[in-house]
Coordinates of C-alpha atoms in Angstrom, one line a residue:
M1 CA -11.9 -37.8 -7.9
T2 CA -10.5 -37.7 -11.2
T3 CA -10.6 -40.4 -14.0
T4 CA -7.8 -40.5 -16.5
G5 CA -8.0 -43.4 -18.9
S6 CA -8.6 -46.4 -16.7
T7 CA -7.0 -44.6 -13.7
T8 CA -9.1 -43.4 -11.1
A9 CA -7.4 -41.5 -8.4
A10 CA -8.2 -39.2 -5.6
S11 CA -7.1 -35.6 -6.2
T12 CA -4.5 -34.9 -3.6
A13 CA -2.7 -31.9 -5.0
A14 CA -2.2 -28.8 -2.8
P15 CA -4.6 -26.0 -3.5
A16 CA -3.4 -23.4 -6.0
P17 CA -1.7 -20.5 -4.3
A18 CA -3.7 -17.4 -4.0
P19 CA -3.1 -15.0 -6.7
A20 CA -0.7 -12.2 -5.8
P21 CA -2.1 -9.0 -5.2
A22 CA -2.5 -6.5 -8.0
P23 CA 0.4 -4.4 -8.2
G24 CA -0.4 -1.0 -6.8
P25 CA 0.2 2.5 -8.7
A26 CA 3.8 3.2 -9.2
A27 CA 5.2 6.0 -6.4
T28 CA 4.9 9.2 -7.6
A29 CA 6.1 12.6 -6.0
R30 CA 2.5 13.1 -5.0
E31 CA 1.8 9.8 -3.5
L32 CA 5.0 10.2 -1.3
G33 CA 4.1 13.8 -0.4
L34 CA 0.7 12.4 0.8
A35 CA 2.2 9.7 2.9
H36 CA 4.7 12.1 4.2
Y37 CA 2.2 14.6 5.3
A38 CA -0.3 11.9 6.6
A39 CA 2.3 10.7 8.9
R40 CA 3.3 14.2 9.8
G41 CA -0.1 15.4 10.5
V42 CA -0.3 12.4 13.1
L43 CA 2.8 13.8 14.9
E44 CA 1.8 17.3 14.7
Y45 CA -1.8 16.5 16.3
V46 CA 0.3 15.0 19.2
L47 CA 2.8 17.8 19.5
A48 CA 0.0 20.2 19.5
R49 CA -1.4 18.6 22.7
H50 CA 2.0 19.2 24.3
G51 CA 2.1 22.7 23.1
A52 CA 5.2 22.0 20.7
T53 CA 5.5 22.3 16.9
F54 CA 7.0 20.0 14.4
A55 CA 10.0 22.3 13.9
Q56 CA 10.7 22.5 17.7
Q57 CA 10.5 18.7 17.8
I58 CA 13.1 18.4 15.1
A59 CA 15.3 20.8 16.8
L60 CA 15.0 19.3 20.0
R61 CA 15.9 15.6 18.7
A62 CA 19.0 17.0 17.2
A63 CA 20.1 18.6 20.7
I64 CA 19.1 15.4 22.4
N65 CA 20.6 13.0 20.2
A66 CA 24.1 14.8 19.7
D67 CA 27.1 13.0 21.1
A68 CA 28.2 16.4 22.9
P69 CA 26.6 19.7 23.4
Q70 CA 26.0 21.7 20.1
T71 CA 26.6 25.4 19.6
P72 CA 23.5 27.2 18.0
D73 CA 25.2 27.1 14.6
E74 CA 25.7 23.7 14.7
L75 CA 22.0 22.8 15.8
V76 CA 21.0 25.1 13.1
A77 CA 22.9 23.4 10.5
Q78 CA 21.5 20.1 11.9
V79 CA 18.0 21.1 11.7
Q80 CA 18.5 22.9 8.2
G81 CA 19.7 19.4 6.8
S82 CA 16.4 18.1 8.1
L83 CA 13.8 20.9 7.1
K84 CA 15.5 22.4 4.2
T85 CA 14.2 26.0 5.7
D86 CA 15.6 29.2 6.5
P87 CA 18.3 29.5 9.2
A88 CA 16.7 32.5 10.7
G89 CA 13.6 30.3 10.9
I90 CA 15.6 27.8 12.7
R91 CA 17.1 30.3 15.2
A92 CA 13.8 31.5 16.2
V93 CA 12.7 27.7 16.7
L94 CA 16.0 27.4 19.1
D95 CA 14.9 30.9 20.8
E96 CA 11.2 29.5 21.4
L97 CA 12.8 26.3 23.1
L98 CA 15.0 28.5 25.2
A99 CA 11.9 30.5 26.2
K100 CA 10.1 27.3 27.0
E101 CA 13.1 26.1 29.1
L102 CA 13.2 23.1 26.9
L103 CA 16.9 23.8 25.8
V104 CA 19.4 25.7 28.0
A105 CA 22.2 27.8 27.2
D106 CA 25.5 26.2 28.6
G107 CA 28.4 28.7 27.9
E108 CA 28.6 28.6 24.0
H109 CA 26.4 25.6 23.7
L110 CA 22.8 24.6 24.2
R111 CA 21.7 21.4 25.7
P112 CA 18.4 19.8 26.3
T113 CA 16.7 20.3 29.8
E114 CA 15.1 17.4 31.8
A115 CA 11.8 19.1 30.8
G116 CA 13.1 19.1 27.1
R117 CA 13.9 15.1 27.5
E118 CA 10.5 14.6 29.2
L119 CA 8.7 16.1 25.9
F120 CA 10.6 14.3 23.7
A121 CA 10.0 11.0 25.7
A122 CA 6.3 11.5 26.2
V123 CA 5.8 12.5 22.4
A124 CA 7.7 9.4 21.3
A125 CA 5.8 7.0 23.8
E126 CA 2.3 8.5 22.6
T127 CA 3.4 8.1 18.8
A128 CA 4.9 4.6 19.2
P129 CA 1.7 2.5 18.9
I130 CA 0.4 4.8 16.1
S131 CA 3.5 4.5 14.2
A132 CA 3.2 0.5 14.8
R133 CA -0.4 0.4 13.4
V134 CA 0.7 2.4 10.5
W135 CA 4.1 0.4 9.6
G136 CA 2.8 -3.0 10.9
G137 CA 2.4 -5.8 8.4
I138 CA 4.2 -4.2 5.7
P139 CA 6.5 -6.9 4.4
A140 CA 10.3 -6.1 4.9
E141 CA 11.1 -6.5 1.3
D142 CA 8.7 -3.9 0.6
L143 CA 10.1 -1.7 3.5
A144 CA 13.6 -2.3 2.1
A145 CA 12.6 -1.2 -1.3
A146 CA 10.8 2.0 0.0
G147 CA 13.8 2.8 1.9
R148 CA 16.0 2.5 -1.2
V149 CA 13.8 4.6 -3.1
L150 CA 13.4 7.3 -0.4
A151 CA 17.1 7.7 -0.1
L152 CA 17.6 8.0 -3.6
V153 CA 14.8 10.6 -3.9
T154 CA 16.6 12.5 -0.8
A155 CA 19.6 12.5 -2.4
R156 CA 18.6 13.9 -5.6
A157 CA 16.4 16.4 -4.0
D158 CA 19.0 17.5 -1.9
A159 CA 21.5 17.9 -4.9
E160 CA 18.7 19.8 -6.8
L161 CA 18.2 22.3 -4.2
A162 CA 22.0 22.8 -3.2
A163 CA 22.3 23.8 -7.1
L164 CA 19.3 25.9 -6.8
T165 CA 20.8 27.5 -3.7
A166 CA 24.5 27.9 -4.8

């Protein structure tokens, strides 16, 4: 009860809102890199159990998600856009996928085999609940802000790499 002058009234005010969480540290290149490697470590662990590598998964995804069968050069360009690595190394990855019969040559094109699609689906199914735990509960506005920042960092880094390799 509160007493003000001659008036006595029961306090019916809503409880004060909980304080906002303290802002975390500003994202730096190191924190962004650590987050990337933490998530990639989970994926690489799952891939290793299936006898696959990260680069193989990226190349297989490019082949599976393509609207039409891709030539080796087209797949190399797509994977290079993701991994920013040497085309010769990517060609070696495509050769590995062909040897494992996860990709097959179809004339001038490469296409995923049923075994390749099954591997990709199995890894996706195994990592989905892990991803849900990692990303779950992050407010949508935080994810939107992170998405904007990461898109900007990616665009700037791509421009810097293009200038370095020109």
